[in-house]
Structures are given as C-alpha cells and as structure tokens.
PDB file of C-alpha atoms in Angstrom:
ATOM      1  CA  SER N   1      22.888   8.145  -7.744  1.00  0.00           C
ATOM      2  CA  LYS N   2      19.815   9.237  -9.680  1.00  0.00           C
ATOM      3  CA  VAL N   3      17.870   6.117  -8.709  1.00  0.00           C
ATOM      4  CA  LYS N   4      16.622   6.130  -5.119  1.00  0.00           C
ATOM      5  CA  ARG N   5      16.178   2.613  -4.258  1.00  0.00           C
ATOM      6  CA  PHE N   6      14.160   1.536  -1.195  1.00  0.00           C
ATOM      7  CA  ILE N   7      12.932  -2.000  -0.044  1.00  0.00           C
ATOM      8  CA  LEU N   8       9.591  -2.290   1.664  1.00  0.00           C
ATOM      9  CA  LEU N   9       9.312  -4.620   4.705  1.00  0.00           C
ATOM     10  CA  GLY N  10       6.346  -5.395   6.976  1.00  0.00           C
ATOM     11  CA  GLU N  11       3.993  -8.064   8.073  1.00  0.00           C
ATOM     12  CA  SER N  12       1.524  -9.854   5.987  1.00  0.00           C
ATOM     13  CA  GLY N  13      -1.421  -7.614   5.287  1.00  0.00           C
ATOM     14  CA  ALA N  14       0.139  -4.446   6.441  1.00  0.00           C
ATOM     15  CA  GLY N  15      -0.248  -2.739   3.329  1.00  0.00           C
ATOM     16  CA  LYS N  16       3.174  -2.857   1.384  1.00  0.00           C
ATOM     17  CA  SER N  17       1.403  -3.323  -2.016  1.00  0.00           C
ATOM     18  CA  THR N  18      -1.152  -0.631  -1.076  1.00  0.00           C
ATOM     19  CA  PHE N  19       1.205   1.852  -0.203  1.00  0.00           C
ATOM     20  CA  ILE N  20       2.945   1.260  -4.023  1.00  0.00           C
ATOM     21  CA  ASN N  21      -0.458   1.556  -5.344  1.00  0.00           C
ATOM     22  CA  THR N  22      -0.952   4.815  -3.553  1.00  0.00           C
ATOM     23  CA  PHE N  23       2.411   6.101  -4.666  1.00  0.00           C
ATOM     24  CA  TYR N  24       1.706   4.968  -8.213  1.00  0.00           C
ATOM     25  CA  ASN N  25      -1.611   6.713  -8.266  1.00  0.00           C
ATOM     26  CA  TYR N  26       0.175  10.022  -6.739  1.00  0.00           C
ATOM     27  CA  CYS N  27       2.617  10.033  -9.591  1.00  0.00           C
ATOM     28  CA  TYR N  28       0.684   8.741 -12.485  1.00  0.00           C
ATOM     29  CA  GLY N  29      -2.878   9.151 -11.580  1.00  0.00           C
ATOM     30  CA  THR N  30      -4.750  11.663  -9.473  1.00  0.00           C
ATOM     31  CA  ARG N  31      -3.874  13.650  -6.525  1.00  0.00           C
ATOM     32  CA  ASN N  32      -7.394  15.037  -6.162  1.00  0.00           C
ATOM     33  CA  PRO N  33      -9.509  12.911  -3.534  1.00  0.00           C
ATOM     34  CA  ASP N  34     -12.631  13.934  -5.315  1.00  0.00           C
ATOM     35  CA  ASP N  35     -11.704  11.836  -8.519  1.00  0.00           C
ATOM     36  CA  ILE N  36     -11.519   8.988  -6.459  1.00  0.00           C
ATOM     37  CA  PHE N  37     -15.106   8.849  -5.055  1.00  0.00           C
ATOM     38  CA  ALA N  38     -16.677  10.354  -8.243  1.00  0.00           C
ATOM     39  CA  ASP N  39     -18.927   8.305 -10.417  1.00  0.00           C
ATOM     40  CA  ASP N  40     -16.132   8.247 -12.827  1.00  0.00           C
ATOM     41  CA  GLN N  41     -12.907   6.855 -11.571  1.00  0.00           C
ATOM     42  CA  SER N  42     -11.061   6.859 -14.865  1.00  0.00           C
ATOM     43  CA  LYS N  43      -8.226   9.282 -13.329  1.00  0.00           C
ATOM     44  CA  VAL N  44      -7.169   6.634 -11.014  1.00  0.00           C
ATOM     45  CA  ARG N  45      -4.070   4.443 -11.892  1.00  0.00           C
ATOM     46  CA  LEU N  46      -2.947   1.327  -9.870  1.00  0.00           C
ATOM     47  CA  ALA N  47       0.123  -0.798 -10.545  1.00  0.00           C
ATOM     48  CA  ILE N  48      -0.514  -4.025  -8.638  1.00  0.00           C
ATOM     49  CA  PRO N  49      -3.924  -5.976  -8.644  1.00  0.00           C
ATOM     50  CA  CYS N  50      -6.515  -4.769  -6.152  1.00  0.00           C
ATOM     51  CA  LYS N  51      -9.932  -6.089  -5.794  1.00  0.00           C
ATOM     52  CA  ASP N  52     -12.823  -4.193  -7.247  1.00  0.00           C
ATOM     53  CA  TRP N  53     -10.199  -1.988  -9.256  1.00  0.00           C
ATOM     54  CA  LEU N  54      -8.703  -4.283 -11.759  1.00  0.00           C
ATOM     55  CA  ASP N  55      -9.729  -2.161 -14.575  1.00  0.00           C
ATOM     56  CA  ARG N  56      -7.375   0.792 -13.301  1.00  0.00           C
ATOM     57  CA  ILE N  57      -4.358  -1.376 -13.422  1.00  0.00           C
ATOM     58  CA  GLN N  58      -1.820  -0.128 -15.846  1.00  0.00           C
ATOM     59  CA  GLY N  59       1.393  -1.369 -17.289  1.00  0.00           C
ATOM     60  CA  ASP N  60       2.263  -4.901 -18.338  1.00  0.00           C
ATOM     61  CA  GLU N  61       4.161  -6.016 -15.333  1.00  0.00           C
ATOM     62  CA  LYS N  62       3.329  -9.804 -14.302  1.00  0.00           C
ATOM     63  CA  SER N  63       1.501  -9.549 -11.205  1.00  0.00           C
ATOM     64  CA  SER N  64       3.306 -10.966  -8.049  1.00  0.00           C
ATOM     65  CA  GLU N  65      -0.340 -11.273  -6.107  1.00  0.00           C
ATOM     66  CA  ARG N  66      -1.400 -14.652  -4.768  1.00  0.00           C
ATOM     67  CA  ASP N  67      -5.091 -14.382  -4.755  1.00  0.00           C
ATOM     68  CA  ILE N  68      -6.703 -10.905  -4.379  1.00  0.00           C
ATOM     69  CA  ASN N  69      -9.960 -12.834  -3.426  1.00  0.00           C
ATOM     70  CA  ASP N  70      -8.355 -14.317  -0.430  1.00  0.00           C
ATOM     71  CA  GLN N  71      -7.216 -11.774   1.987  1.00  0.00           C
ATOM     72  CA  THR N  72      -6.428 -14.157   4.700  1.00  0.00           C
ATOM     73  CA  LYS N  73      -3.092 -14.799   3.175  1.00  0.00           C
ATOM     74  CA  SER N  74      -0.136 -12.616   2.281  1.00  0.00           C
ATOM     75  CA  GLN N  75      -0.873 -11.541  -1.345  1.00  0.00           C
ATOM     76  CA  THR N  76       2.756 -10.837  -2.394  1.00  0.00           C
ATOM     77  CA  MET N  77       4.409 -14.041  -3.395  1.00  0.00           C
ATOM     78  CA  CYS N  78       7.948 -12.839  -4.438  1.00  0.00           C
ATOM     79  CA  CYS N  79       9.958  -9.666  -4.437  1.00  0.00           C
ATOM     80  CA  THR N  80       9.026  -7.270  -7.193  1.00  0.00           C
ATOM     81  CA  SER N  81      10.738  -4.060  -8.125  1.00  0.00           C
ATOM     82  CA  TYR N  82       8.574  -0.903  -9.308  1.00  0.00           C
ATOM     83  CA  MET N  83       9.962   2.309 -10.867  1.00  0.00           C
ATOM     84  CA  PHE N  84       8.712   5.771 -10.678  1.00  0.00           C
ATOM     85  CA  HIS N  85       9.724   8.890 -12.243  1.00  0.00           C
ATOM     86  CA  PHE N  86       8.786  11.654  -9.639  1.00  0.00           C
ATOM     87  CA  ASN N  87      10.029  15.049 -10.575  1.00  0.00           C
ATOM     88  CA  ASP N  88      13.618  14.629 -11.891  1.00  0.00           C
ATOM     89  CA  ILE N  89      14.289  11.638  -9.468  1.00  0.00           C
ATOM     90  CA  THR N  90      13.837   8.055 -10.138  1.00  0.00           C
ATOM     91  CA  ILE N  91      12.552   6.138  -7.326  1.00  0.00           C
ATOM     92  CA  GLU N  92      12.660   2.367  -7.242  1.00  0.00           C
ATOM     93  CA  LEU N  93      10.272   0.668  -4.394  1.00  0.00           C
ATOM     94  CA  ILE N  94      10.888  -3.185  -3.836  1.00  0.00           C
ATOM     95  CA  ASP N  95       7.918  -4.912  -2.783  1.00  0.00           C
ATOM     96  CA  THR N  96       8.594  -8.151  -0.486  1.00  0.00           C
ATOM     97  CA  PRO N  97       6.328 -10.904   0.823  1.00  0.00           C
ATOM     98  CA  GLY N  98       4.837 -10.320   4.371  1.00  0.00           C
ATOM     99  CA  PHE N  99       5.894 -11.945   7.821  1.00  0.00           C
ATOM    100  CA  ASN N 100       3.644 -13.537  10.042  1.00  0.00           C
ATOM    101  CA  ASP N 101       1.878 -14.970   7.297  1.00  0.00           C
ATOM    102  CA  ALA N 102      -1.251 -17.513   8.017  1.00  0.00           C
ATOM    103  CA  ALA N 103       0.914 -20.354   6.373  1.00  0.00           C
ATOM    104  CA  GLY N 104       3.283 -20.241   9.647  1.00  0.00           C
ATOM    105  CA  VAL N 105       6.924 -20.182  10.239  1.00  0.00           C
ATOM    106  CA  ALA N 106       7.827 -22.109   7.351  1.00  0.00           C
ATOM    107  CA  GLN N 107       6.624 -19.336   5.075  1.00  0.00           C
ATOM    108  CA  ASP N 108       8.622 -16.859   7.104  1.00  0.00           C
ATOM    109  CA  ASP N 109      11.855 -18.893   6.197  1.00  0.00           C
ATOM    110  CA  ILE N 110      10.641 -18.871   2.597  1.00  0.00           C
ATOM    111  CA  THR N 111      10.120 -15.015   2.898  1.00  0.00           C
ATOM    112  CA  LEU N 112      13.862 -14.586   4.130  1.00  0.00           C
ATOM    113  CA  VAL N 113      15.141 -16.472   1.453  1.00  0.00           C
ATOM    114  CA  GLU N 114      13.106 -14.205  -1.101  1.00  0.00           C
ATOM    115  CA  ILE N 115      14.474 -10.912   0.380  1.00  0.00           C
ATOM    116  CA  GLU N 116      18.252 -12.538   0.298  1.00  0.00           C
ATOM    117  CA  LYS N 117      17.909 -13.343  -3.379  1.00  0.00           C
ATOM    118  CA  ILE N 118      16.578  -9.889  -4.522  1.00  0.00           C
ATOM    119  CA  LEU N 119      19.020  -7.960  -2.414  1.00  0.00           C
ATOM    120  CA  GLN N 120      21.896  -9.937  -4.348  1.00  0.00           C
ATOM    121  CA  LYS N 121      20.553  -8.233  -7.697  1.00  0.00           C
ATOM    122  CA  PHE N 122      20.970  -4.834  -6.629  1.00  0.00           C
ATOM    123  CA  PRO N 123      24.304  -3.008  -5.865  1.00  0.00           C
ATOM    124  CA  TYR N 124      23.115  -0.748  -3.217  1.00  0.00           C
ATOM    125  CA  LEU N 125      19.842   0.490  -1.068  1.00  0.00           C
ATOM    126  CA  SER N 126      19.106   4.120  -0.314  1.00  0.00           C
ATOM    127  CA  GLY N 127      16.942   3.293   2.495  1.00  0.00           C
ATOM    128  CA  ILE N 128      14.437   0.993   4.282  1.00  0.00           C
ATOM    129  CA  ILE N 129      10.567   1.718   4.563  1.00  0.00           C
ATOM    130  CA  ILE N 130       8.839  -0.300   7.213  1.00  0.00           C
ATOM    131  CA  VAL N 131       4.985  -0.562   6.455  1.00  0.00           C
ATOM    132  CA  ALA N 132       2.802  -1.550   9.603  1.00  0.00           C
ATOM    133  CA  ASN N 133      -0.936  -1.772  10.068  1.00  0.00           C
ATOM    134  CA  GLY N 134      -1.501   1.385  12.207  1.00  0.00           C
ATOM    135  CA  SER N 135      -5.050  -0.051  13.148  1.00  0.00           C
ATOM    136  CA  ARG N 136      -3.229  -2.907  15.174  1.00  0.00           C
ATOM    137  CA  PRO N 137      -1.720  -1.992  18.561  1.00  0.00           C
ATOM    138  CA  ARG N 138       1.509  -4.248  18.346  1.00  0.00           C
ATOM    139  CA  LEU N 139       3.991  -5.846  15.777  1.00  0.00           C
ATOM    140  CA  GLY N 140       4.161  -9.666  15.077  1.00  0.00           C
ATOM    141  CA  THR N 141       7.247 -11.292  16.961  1.00  0.00           C
ATOM    142  CA  ALA N 142       8.598 -12.868  13.699  1.00  0.00           C
ATOM    143  CA  PHE N 143       9.076  -9.433  12.163  1.00  0.00           C
ATOM    144  CA  GLN N 144      10.500  -7.835  15.174  1.00  0.00           C
ATOM    145  CA  HIS N 145      13.088 -10.781  15.227  1.00  0.00           C
ATOM    146  CA  PHE N 146      13.965 -10.138  11.537  1.00  0.00           C
ATOM    147  CA  MET N 147      14.365  -6.458  12.134  1.00  0.00           C
ATOM    148  CA  GLN N 148      16.512  -7.059  15.288  1.00  0.00           C
ATOM    149  CA  MET N 149      18.786  -9.378  13.050  1.00  0.00           C
ATOM    150  CA  LEU N 150      18.960  -6.701  10.415  1.00  0.00           C
ATOM    151  CA  HIS N 151      20.438  -4.295  12.809  1.00  0.00           C
ATOM    152  CA  GLN N 152      23.054  -6.534  13.547  1.00  0.00           C
ATOM    153  CA  ILE N 153      24.290  -7.506  10.021  1.00  0.00           C
ATOM    154  CA  TRP N 154      23.209  -4.303   7.897  1.00  0.00           C
ATOM    155  CA  PRO N 155      25.555  -1.128   7.800  1.00  0.00           C
ATOM    156  CA  ASN N 156      24.638   1.341  10.197  1.00  0.00           C
ATOM    157  CA  ASN N 157      24.165   3.939   7.700  1.00  0.00           C
ATOM    158  CA  LEU N 158      21.616   2.117   5.934  1.00  0.00           C
ATOM    159  CA  MET N 159      19.611   1.340   8.993  1.00  0.00           C
ATOM    160  CA  GLN N 160      19.525   4.897   9.898  1.00  0.00           C
ATOM    161  CA  ASN N 161      17.914   5.790   6.658  1.00  0.00           C
ATOM    162  CA  MET N 162      14.586   3.988   7.623  1.00  0.00           C
ATOM    163  CA  CYS N 163      11.036   5.301   7.966  1.00  0.00           C
ATOM    164  CA  ALA N 164       7.835   3.834   8.982  1.00  0.00           C
ATOM    165  CA  VAL N 165       4.446   4.115   6.943  1.00  0.00           C
ATOM    166  CA  LEU N 166       1.471   3.259   9.207  1.00  0.00           C
ATOM    167  CA  THR N 167      -1.230   2.405   6.955  1.00  0.00           C
ATOM    168  CA  ASN N 168      -5.357   2.204   7.690  1.00  0.00           C
ATOM    169  CA  CYS N 169      -5.007   5.297  10.011  1.00  0.00           C
ATOM    170  CA  ASP N 170      -4.287   9.010  10.203  1.00  0.00           C
ATOM    171  CA  ASN N 171      -2.311  10.635  13.358  1.00  0.00           C
ATOM    172  CA  THR N 172      -5.300  10.791  15.411  1.00  0.00           C
ATOM    173  CA  SER N 173      -6.603   7.153  15.018  1.00  0.00           C
ATOM    174  CA  CYS N 174      -3.452   5.501  14.989  1.00  0.00           C
ATOM    175  CA  SER N 175      -3.320   2.347  17.620  1.00  0.00           C
ATOM    176  CA  LEU N 176       0.332   1.450  17.150  1.00  0.00           C
ATOM    177  CA  GLN N 177       2.349   3.634  19.526  1.00  0.00           C
ATOM    178  CA  SER N 178       5.323   5.598  18.138  1.00  0.00           C
ATOM    179  CA  GLN N 179       7.143   4.399  21.168  1.00  0.00           C
ATOM    180  CA  VAL N 180       6.888   0.656  19.801  1.00  0.00           C
ATOM    181  CA  LEU N 181       8.476   1.699  16.659  1.00  0.00           C
ATOM    182  CA  HIS N 182      11.230   3.652  18.457  1.00  0.00           C
ATOM    183  CA  THR N 183      12.271   0.729  20.805  1.00  0.00           C
ATOM    184  CA  ASP N 184      11.618  -2.466  18.755  1.00  0.00           C
ATOM    185  CA  LEU N 185      12.476  -1.154  15.233  1.00  0.00           C
ATOM    186  CA  LYS N 186      14.727   1.763  16.101  1.00  0.00           C
ATOM    187  CA  VAL N 187      12.818   4.121  13.702  1.00  0.00           C
ATOM    188  CA  ARG N 188      14.014   7.695  14.621  1.00  0.00           C
ATOM    189  CA  GLU N 189      11.602  10.531  15.798  1.00  0.00           C
ATOM    190  CA  GLY N 190      10.080  12.365  12.716  1.00  0.00           C
ATOM    191  CA  ALA N 191      10.494   9.490  10.320  1.00  0.00           C
ATOM    192  CA  ILE N 192       6.729   8.041  10.922  1.00  0.00           C
ATOM    193  CA  PHE N 193       4.136   8.763   8.394  1.00  0.00           C
ATOM    194  CA  HIS N 194       0.468   7.942   8.115  1.00  0.00           C
ATOM    195  CA  VAL N 195      -1.504   6.735   5.069  1.00  0.00           C
ATOM    196  CA  GLN N 196      -5.309   6.311   5.318  1.00  0.00           C
ATOM    197  CA  ASN N 197      -6.078   3.795   2.505  1.00  0.00           C
ATOM    198  CA  SER N 198      -9.645   5.106   1.786  1.00  0.00           C
ATOM    199  CA  LEU N 199      -9.170   4.231  -2.007  1.00  0.00           C
ATOM    200  CA  PHE N 200      -8.782   0.478  -1.140  1.00  0.00           C
ATOM    201  CA  ARG N 201     -11.804   0.395   1.173  1.00  0.00           C
ATOM    202  CA  TRP N 202     -14.223   1.842  -1.251  1.00  0.00           C
ATOM    203  CA  ASP N 203     -16.569  -0.315  -2.924  1.00  0.00           C
ATOM    204  CA  ARG N 204     -17.249   1.082  -6.176  1.00  0.00           C
ATOM    205  CA  LYS N 205     -20.502  -1.260  -6.696  1.00  0.00           C
ATOM    206  CA  THR N 206     -22.405  -0.382  -3.516  1.00  0.00           C
ATOM    207  CA  ARG N 207     -20.782   2.912  -3.062  1.00  0.00           C
ATOM    208  CA  THR N 208     -19.774   2.021   0.760  1.00  0.00           C
ATOM    209  CA  THR N 209     -16.761   2.045   2.865  1.00  0.00           C
ATOM    210  CA  LYS N 210     -15.528  -1.316   3.621  1.00  0.00           C
ATOM    211  CA  VAL N 211     -14.512  -1.862   7.303  1.00  0.00           C
ATOM    212  CA  ILE N 212     -10.802  -3.161   7.850  1.00  0.00           C
ATOM    213  CA  ARG N 213     -10.443  -5.217  11.080  1.00  0.00           C
TER     214      ARG N 213
END
C-alpha cells in the first residue's frame, strides 16, 4: 500500500504526541536545530498543541489534548490519526491515550476501548511504534500486561514489525535498558531509536531548558 500506517502505544507521559510533533516538524518545518533555538522560531511547525508553542500549530485538526497546562495526567484523550507526506510515501501515525494514567485502572480500561474502536476503522496496520520515556528505568505493569496480551491476539507478522522510540534521552543517557524492551516487549535488536526532545523543553520566554523528571 502507498499508505504506511502505524499505531503509537505507550504509557501516559511517554511522549507519543511529542514524537508526532517532532516528526511533523521534520516533514513540514525545519531540520536545522539552529532554527529551533534562534530568536525567531517561525520555521518550526507542530501538529499537536504544546505548552509555550501554541503559535507554531499548523492545520485545523481538532485537538485531542486534555489540558496542556496540567502535565500530571495523560494529555491525549482519544485516538487521533495524523497523515504525513514524506518523499513519495504517505505515513499515517495513530496517536493513542497512555497507560498507567494518574486516573487509575479505570482509565486504562477506557484506553483499551478507545484503541479497539480506532482499529476497527482501518483495514490494516503496517507496524507498531512503542514510545517509552528513556529517562525512566522501568515500564509500568499495566502497559507490560497490555503488550503481552497483544502478542497473544495480534498476528505474528504485525508484532514483528515493531520498533521502540525512547524519548527524553540519547543513546548515552538512556536509563531504560534495551534488555527490558527485548524481554518484556519483544522488540528486536536494531529496532530501538532515541529522541532527545530538546524542542519541547525549551522555554522561549526565559530562554532556559526545562528539566523533565
């Protein structure tokens, strides 16, 4: 198919929406880091509302974010699809609510229902993108249980087309060991990538870097 469709799965606050914004900026904004930290950030383009960067939002899609000023809860309330035209390929990323939300187990049950609803709308998936906060040493139990369930009910060829994106780190500062991803999530060797979310930790008013804990 000309459309490569991927679903993003991860815990609350892992950075799924951040990854989509990073990819969107790469496709439609700037690929030069100097443009991001310059006095004029007019070349930056984002798809999803992000605190301190609302003026860089492009498009007229209705936001699925809950409250960007309250980072104690999962921001994504429902599954939302984003389309990207990259070279000669159309890539579709499906953002999903996070697991292990501060609202508790009941919210995880709602998340499962939301994911089931969105998957019924699409005839196929090209693969799965696991998004995890690489600055944390372990994964939440609810998310691990969900992934183990997927391995039992989803086709093997789909589960083999799975990669992991570790946010808030690079390959030298990552706290989440790759062995955890291999053992608990069955992510194969060579399918783990790192994203340092410098753009979203940059306070444009004070020109300082925010610390993520």
